[in-house]
mmCIF file of C-alpha atoms in Angstrom:
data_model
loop_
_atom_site.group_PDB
_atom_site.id
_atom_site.type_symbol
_atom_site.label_atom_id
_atom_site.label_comp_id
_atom_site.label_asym_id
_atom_site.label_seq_id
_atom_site.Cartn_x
_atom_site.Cartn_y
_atom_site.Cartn_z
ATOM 1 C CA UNK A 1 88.258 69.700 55.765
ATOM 2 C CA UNK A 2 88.882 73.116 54.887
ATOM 3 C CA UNK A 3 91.821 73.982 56.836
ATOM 4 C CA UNK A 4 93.918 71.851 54.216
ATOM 5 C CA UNK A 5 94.882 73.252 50.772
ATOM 6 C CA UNK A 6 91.790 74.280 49.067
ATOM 7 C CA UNK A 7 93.151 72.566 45.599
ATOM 8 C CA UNK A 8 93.129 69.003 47.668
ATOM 9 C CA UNK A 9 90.031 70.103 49.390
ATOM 10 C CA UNK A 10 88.054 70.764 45.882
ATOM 11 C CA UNK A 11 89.839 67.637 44.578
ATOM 12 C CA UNK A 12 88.227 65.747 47.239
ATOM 13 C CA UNK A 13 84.890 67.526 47.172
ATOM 14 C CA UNK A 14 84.649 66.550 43.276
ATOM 15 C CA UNK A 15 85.986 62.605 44.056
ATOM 16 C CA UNK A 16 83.447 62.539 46.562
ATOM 17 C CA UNK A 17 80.501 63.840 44.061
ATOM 18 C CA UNK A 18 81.555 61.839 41.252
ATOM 19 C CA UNK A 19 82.178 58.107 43.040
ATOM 20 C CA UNK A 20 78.670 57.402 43.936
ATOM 21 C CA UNK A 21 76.798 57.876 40.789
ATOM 22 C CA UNK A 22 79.460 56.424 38.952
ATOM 23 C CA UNK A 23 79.446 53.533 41.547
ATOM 24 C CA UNK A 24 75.780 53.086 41.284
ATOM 25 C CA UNK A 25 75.538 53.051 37.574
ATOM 26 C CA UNK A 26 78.524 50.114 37.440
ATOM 27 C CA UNK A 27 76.555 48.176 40.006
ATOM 28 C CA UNK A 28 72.747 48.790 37.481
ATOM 29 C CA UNK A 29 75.128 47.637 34.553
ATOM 30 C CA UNK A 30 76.694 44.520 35.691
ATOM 31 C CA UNK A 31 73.063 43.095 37.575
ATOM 32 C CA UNK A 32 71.564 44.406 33.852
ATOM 33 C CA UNK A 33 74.762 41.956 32.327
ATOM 34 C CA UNK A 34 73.994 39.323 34.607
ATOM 35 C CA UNK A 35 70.129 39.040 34.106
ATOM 36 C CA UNK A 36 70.862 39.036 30.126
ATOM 37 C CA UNK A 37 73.142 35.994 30.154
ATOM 38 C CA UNK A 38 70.988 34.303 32.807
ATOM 39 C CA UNK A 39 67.807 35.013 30.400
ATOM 40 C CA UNK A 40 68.507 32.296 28.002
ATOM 41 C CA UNK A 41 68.704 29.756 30.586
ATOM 42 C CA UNK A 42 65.182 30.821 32.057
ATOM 43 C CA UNK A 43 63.724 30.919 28.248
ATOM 44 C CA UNK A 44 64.774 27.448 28.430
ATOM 45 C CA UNK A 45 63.183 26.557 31.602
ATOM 46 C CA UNK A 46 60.326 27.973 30.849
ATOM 47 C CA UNK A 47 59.781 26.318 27.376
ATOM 48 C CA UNK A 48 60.797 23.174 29.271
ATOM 49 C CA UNK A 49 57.849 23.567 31.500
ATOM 50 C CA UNK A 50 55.293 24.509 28.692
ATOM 51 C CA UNK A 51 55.923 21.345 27.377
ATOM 52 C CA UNK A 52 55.590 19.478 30.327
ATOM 53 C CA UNK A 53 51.837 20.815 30.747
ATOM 54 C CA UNK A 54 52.402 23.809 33.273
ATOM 55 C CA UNK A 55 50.910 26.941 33.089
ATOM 56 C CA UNK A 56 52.429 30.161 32.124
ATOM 57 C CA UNK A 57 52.339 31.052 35.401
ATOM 58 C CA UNK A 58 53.631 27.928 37.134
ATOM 59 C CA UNK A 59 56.723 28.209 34.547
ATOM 60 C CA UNK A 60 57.495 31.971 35.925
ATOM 61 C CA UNK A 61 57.389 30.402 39.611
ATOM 62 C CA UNK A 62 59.763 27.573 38.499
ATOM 63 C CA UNK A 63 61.975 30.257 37.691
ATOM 64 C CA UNK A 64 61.970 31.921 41.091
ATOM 65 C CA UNK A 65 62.952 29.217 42.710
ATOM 66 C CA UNK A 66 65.138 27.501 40.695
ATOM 67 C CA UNK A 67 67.501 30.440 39.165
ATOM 68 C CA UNK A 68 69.854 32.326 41.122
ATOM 69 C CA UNK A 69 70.042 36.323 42.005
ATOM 70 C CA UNK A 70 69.127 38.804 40.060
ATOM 71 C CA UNK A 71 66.663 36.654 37.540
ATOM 72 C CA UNK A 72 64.951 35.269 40.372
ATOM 73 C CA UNK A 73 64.058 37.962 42.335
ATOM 74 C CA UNK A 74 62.903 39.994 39.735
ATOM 75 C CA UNK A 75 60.621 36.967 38.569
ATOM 76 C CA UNK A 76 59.627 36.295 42.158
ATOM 77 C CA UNK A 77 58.527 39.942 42.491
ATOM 78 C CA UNK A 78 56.276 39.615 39.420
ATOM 79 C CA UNK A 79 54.889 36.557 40.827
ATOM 80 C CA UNK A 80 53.466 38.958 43.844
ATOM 81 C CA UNK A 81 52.267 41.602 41.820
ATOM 82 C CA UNK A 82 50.278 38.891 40.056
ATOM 83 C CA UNK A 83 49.156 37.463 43.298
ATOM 84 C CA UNK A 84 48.195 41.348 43.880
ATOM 85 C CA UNK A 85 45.813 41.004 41.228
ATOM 86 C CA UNK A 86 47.826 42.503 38.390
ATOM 87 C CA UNK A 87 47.684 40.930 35.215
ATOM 88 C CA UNK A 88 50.470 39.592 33.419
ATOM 89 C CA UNK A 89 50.846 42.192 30.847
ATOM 90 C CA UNK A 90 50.814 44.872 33.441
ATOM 91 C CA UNK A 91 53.790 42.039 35.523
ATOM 92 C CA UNK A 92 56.146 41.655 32.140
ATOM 93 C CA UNK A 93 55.448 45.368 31.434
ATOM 94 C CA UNK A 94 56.709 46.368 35.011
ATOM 95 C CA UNK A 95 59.471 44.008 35.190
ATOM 96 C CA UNK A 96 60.675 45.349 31.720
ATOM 97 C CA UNK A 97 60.462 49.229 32.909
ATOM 98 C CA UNK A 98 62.439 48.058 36.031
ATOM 99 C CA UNK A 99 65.373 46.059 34.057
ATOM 100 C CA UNK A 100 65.490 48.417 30.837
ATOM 101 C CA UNK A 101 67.186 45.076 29.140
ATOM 102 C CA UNK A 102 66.347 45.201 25.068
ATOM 103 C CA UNK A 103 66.539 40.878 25.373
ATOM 104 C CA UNK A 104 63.485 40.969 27.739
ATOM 105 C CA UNK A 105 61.892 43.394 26.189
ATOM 106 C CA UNK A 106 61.579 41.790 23.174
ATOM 107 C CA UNK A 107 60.790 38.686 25.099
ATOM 108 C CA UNK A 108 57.724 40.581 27.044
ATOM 109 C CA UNK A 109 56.785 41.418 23.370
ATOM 110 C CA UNK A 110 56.441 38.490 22.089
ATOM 111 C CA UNK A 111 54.664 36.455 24.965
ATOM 112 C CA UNK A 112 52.090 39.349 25.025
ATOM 113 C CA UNK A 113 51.894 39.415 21.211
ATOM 114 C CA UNK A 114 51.264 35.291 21.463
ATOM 115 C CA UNK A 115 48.782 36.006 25.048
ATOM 116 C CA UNK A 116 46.088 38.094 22.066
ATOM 117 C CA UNK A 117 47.350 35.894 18.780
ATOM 118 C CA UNK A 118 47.382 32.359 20.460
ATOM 119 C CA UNK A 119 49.655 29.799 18.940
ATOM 120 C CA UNK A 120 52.795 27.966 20.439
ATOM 121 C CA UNK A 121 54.116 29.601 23.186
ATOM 122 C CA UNK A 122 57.362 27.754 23.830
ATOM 123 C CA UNK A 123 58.338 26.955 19.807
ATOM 124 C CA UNK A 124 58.008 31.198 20.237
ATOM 125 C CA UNK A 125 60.138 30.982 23.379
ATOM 126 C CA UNK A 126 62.943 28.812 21.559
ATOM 127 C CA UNK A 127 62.843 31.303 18.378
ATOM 128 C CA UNK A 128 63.806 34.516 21.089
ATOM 129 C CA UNK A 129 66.593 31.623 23.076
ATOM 130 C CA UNK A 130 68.408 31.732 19.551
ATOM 131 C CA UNK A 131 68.197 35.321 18.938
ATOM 132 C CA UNK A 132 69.066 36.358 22.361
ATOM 133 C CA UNK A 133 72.194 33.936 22.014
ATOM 134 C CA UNK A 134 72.847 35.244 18.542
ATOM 135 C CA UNK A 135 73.535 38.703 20.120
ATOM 136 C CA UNK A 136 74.789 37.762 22.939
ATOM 137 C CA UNK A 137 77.735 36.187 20.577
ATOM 138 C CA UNK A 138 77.990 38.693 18.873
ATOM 139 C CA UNK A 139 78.335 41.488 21.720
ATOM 140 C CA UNK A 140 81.009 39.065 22.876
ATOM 141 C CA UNK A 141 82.761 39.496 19.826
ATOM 142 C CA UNK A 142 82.640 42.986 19.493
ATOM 143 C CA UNK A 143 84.047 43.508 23.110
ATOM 144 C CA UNK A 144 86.606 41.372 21.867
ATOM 145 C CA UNK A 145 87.794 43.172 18.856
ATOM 146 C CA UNK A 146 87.514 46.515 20.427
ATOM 147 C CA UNK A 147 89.588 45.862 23.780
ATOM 148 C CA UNK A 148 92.198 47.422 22.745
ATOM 149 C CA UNK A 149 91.153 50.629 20.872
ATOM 150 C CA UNK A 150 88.941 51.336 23.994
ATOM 151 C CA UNK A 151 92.504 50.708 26.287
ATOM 152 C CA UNK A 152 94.223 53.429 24.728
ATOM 153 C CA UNK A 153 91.259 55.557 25.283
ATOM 154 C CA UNK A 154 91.557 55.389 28.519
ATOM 155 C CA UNK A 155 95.176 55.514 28.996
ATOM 156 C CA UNK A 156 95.179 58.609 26.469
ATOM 157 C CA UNK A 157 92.352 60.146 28.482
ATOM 158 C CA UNK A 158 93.999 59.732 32.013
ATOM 159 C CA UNK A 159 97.625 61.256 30.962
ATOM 160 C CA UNK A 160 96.651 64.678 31.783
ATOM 161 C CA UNK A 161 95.371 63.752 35.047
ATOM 162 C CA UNK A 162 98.520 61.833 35.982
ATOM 163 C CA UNK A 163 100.700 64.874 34.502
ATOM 164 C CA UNK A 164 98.354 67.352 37.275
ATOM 165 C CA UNK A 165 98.978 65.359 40.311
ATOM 166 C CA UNK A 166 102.605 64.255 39.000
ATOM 167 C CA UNK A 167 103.033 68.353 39.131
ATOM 168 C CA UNK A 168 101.770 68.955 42.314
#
């Protein structure tokens, strides 16, 4: 490794530091993406269930079986820690921390703010579906309309590194 130039061999060194964070925090955003847009669709199963005369807690297990990866697993592992003996709030509350997603968070809100107010869970469930779709929309448009400012940022920002390694 160091018997080669020591300009490739830092170059290397720095490609080698920099690709796995950068790789892990891609991999976080995109399983963060995919549990947003599958949200809705478990919002809606769970409502669906309410209505049908399940439990809370027999809607959350509906969910863990019937959605696919990441949403699943993430409400399957709150299913144990309630099987654990942890309560619900302390379940959503984890499951929140873990995810860091600002559409389940202010879906843990709610259901614990309905839990200690009573009321209709799923007509409170529906209310978040439309918000969470709302903003989903609206992200979508704003990716959208910036594509192509945020394209020239990047092309602007990797000229000089072309230039170096066109140089050498």
């Amino acid at each position: 490794f160091f018997g080669i130039d020591l300009i490739i061999a830092l170059g290397i060194s720095i490609i080698g530091l920099a690709v796995p964070p950068v790789f892990v925090y891609t991999k976080k955003n995109k399983r963060v993406e995919t549990f947003e847009k599958q949200l809705v669709d478990a919002i809606g199963i769970m409502c669906n269930c309410l209505r049908s005369g399940l439990t809370f807690q027999q809607a959350i297990e509906s969910i863990s079986t019937e959605m696919p990866d990441p949403i699943s697993k993430e409400f399957s592992r709150m299913i144990r820690e309630l099987r654990l003996g942890n309560n619900i709030e302390k379940a959503f509350s984890n499951m929140s921390n873990r995810i860091n997603s600002p559409d389940l968070k202010l879906m843990v809100s709610a259901v614990l703010i309905q839990r200690q107010t009573g009321g209709n869970l799923s007509e409170v469930l529906t209310n978040i579906a439309g918000a969470i779709k709302e903003r989903c929309k609206i992200k979508n448009e704003l990716k959208v309309l910036t594509a192509t400012a945020r394209t020239s940022g990047i092309v602007v920002g990797l000229i000089p590194v072309f230039m170096l390694l066109f140089f050498m």
